[in-house]
């Protein structure tokens, strides 16, 4: 229940719309009952009696006499016309109230979903990078989209429907009591039987629907794998295997749908049979009470109609807890993310970082992501201001983790990171990040124009001249000018309209425009062909001038020009020095260097050698 009440708080800003929707729903419920109660005077006229009730009529009849006084004239023909028009008018107003309640319910519903999504998205932006790397992006997207849609139902449409059904039941029961308390006792006694019989059927439907949805998800995933991996399927002759696998899933999905439909189709005849059973009981009871003059024919017909109309809202009320639980389960998944502490939740850093003057120092730094599986082990390293330091080593050596300590994507579990002699935790996290430029091997290109991709984030207000200058410095202006709309060309999702080298140069232009004092290059030339690499290397050389640069690379063309090279292995610094010194030392770096012998002189990567060196090193 805690999650449900927490979810209800999101409806707070929409309390006025919610109250109006509930008021409209109550009006619709009362008018629905009134339209049915007016069957009594209608049947009286049809049976040839007077429209007004004789002395001793039921409470409902006396109330209707008061409401219709002066509206329905005496006389059978005129009275019938008038009462039919009144009934049509009541039904019209009732349906208008239903429409208003529905519209206002949607306002609340979509408002709650919007607020949940905004809150979740805002919080995700503040979460620790380590947490975001652990959770699947698909899980976050599901919470943002599907779970928010499921949760909104519980605080808007479901709640209003619940209250409306409660009012309907109360109105119907009061009308039934006003018509005949004897017959009402029979109806109330039998109504729970309808719920008890239908509930197991509905529960089985819900359980099987969940299974069918799971099967559909598996079927979708399998079909997607076959399409995206069609080259491998064809190359390895797996067509028949995939056909059989998909056929099995299709059969399972079909069988599940049929089982659900059999149960769903069963609920209607069961409801109708039980309704007939209630009618038989009412008829038997009516013959007894009418024999002594307690119930007249028109009263019985109106009562029977109201009794049948009472069953649907009772059935819906019985279903509410199960449906609400599904919505609350979705809300719990959202709150699970919202309850994760933000990365700055315990951040006391207030010092504003304005620029690097002395350098960055890593002092006995240890980092573990989980369960004390140490990624870095006692790393000591100094990066003097204005120098370039390269990190080299096998995959998994901790190079990217070491670089992530500077923007505080991760924090040291032990040891210290000092910036100009000040512990990095004392600086405001945002001010440190504003002083950084980041270019990695998988540049992020947003589904936006070239201009907005270069002027991303806090550089968004840059003028056109500055954007063109940054693109020119990144060797990107020429290819951008050839795009259909030049700088206003939309690049598509993940920059699909660009080659790998072009995406990389857009990322470099983004860093150039920011003009950061500290630059981190994480495999910025990986996976590029020779021509693209030359253009990117030239752009990086201009970008790196007069900055403090930490570069992670396997490319000799990048590593050899660094002021210092640090070799990492299994989270420890095993060598450091210049390119010439490390080659002469004959250690791990020399082995990495020698493994490149015989490769083309095009700045090829140490990446291939790195994996072999990992096995060759002691």
Tab-separated table of C-alpha atoms in Angstrom, residues 470-479 505 534-539 542:
chain	number	residue	atom	x	y	z
A	470	UNK	CA	35.343	24.410	-34.451
A	471	UNK	CA	34.316	22.198	-37.372
A	472	UNK	CA	37.203	23.550	-39.460
A	473	UNK	CA	39.695	22.821	-36.681
A	474	UNK	CA	38.301	19.283	-36.490
A	475	UNK	CA	38.678	18.723	-40.251
A	476	UNK	CA	34.895	18.436	-40.476
A	477	UNK	CA	33.846	21.609	-42.299
A	478	UNK	CA	34.479	20.203	-45.772
A	479	UNK	CA	32.266	17.118	-45.477
A	505	UNK	CA	35.311	14.575	-36.244
A	534	UNK	CA	45.024	10.833	-40.625
A	535	UNK	CA	42.271	13.455	-40.623
A	536	UNK	CA	41.291	12.652	-37.039
A	537	UNK	CA	44.918	12.574	-35.822
A	538	UNK	CA	45.515	15.970	-37.395
A	539	UNK	CA	42.384	17.359	-35.692
A	542	UNK	CA	45.336	20.820	-32.944
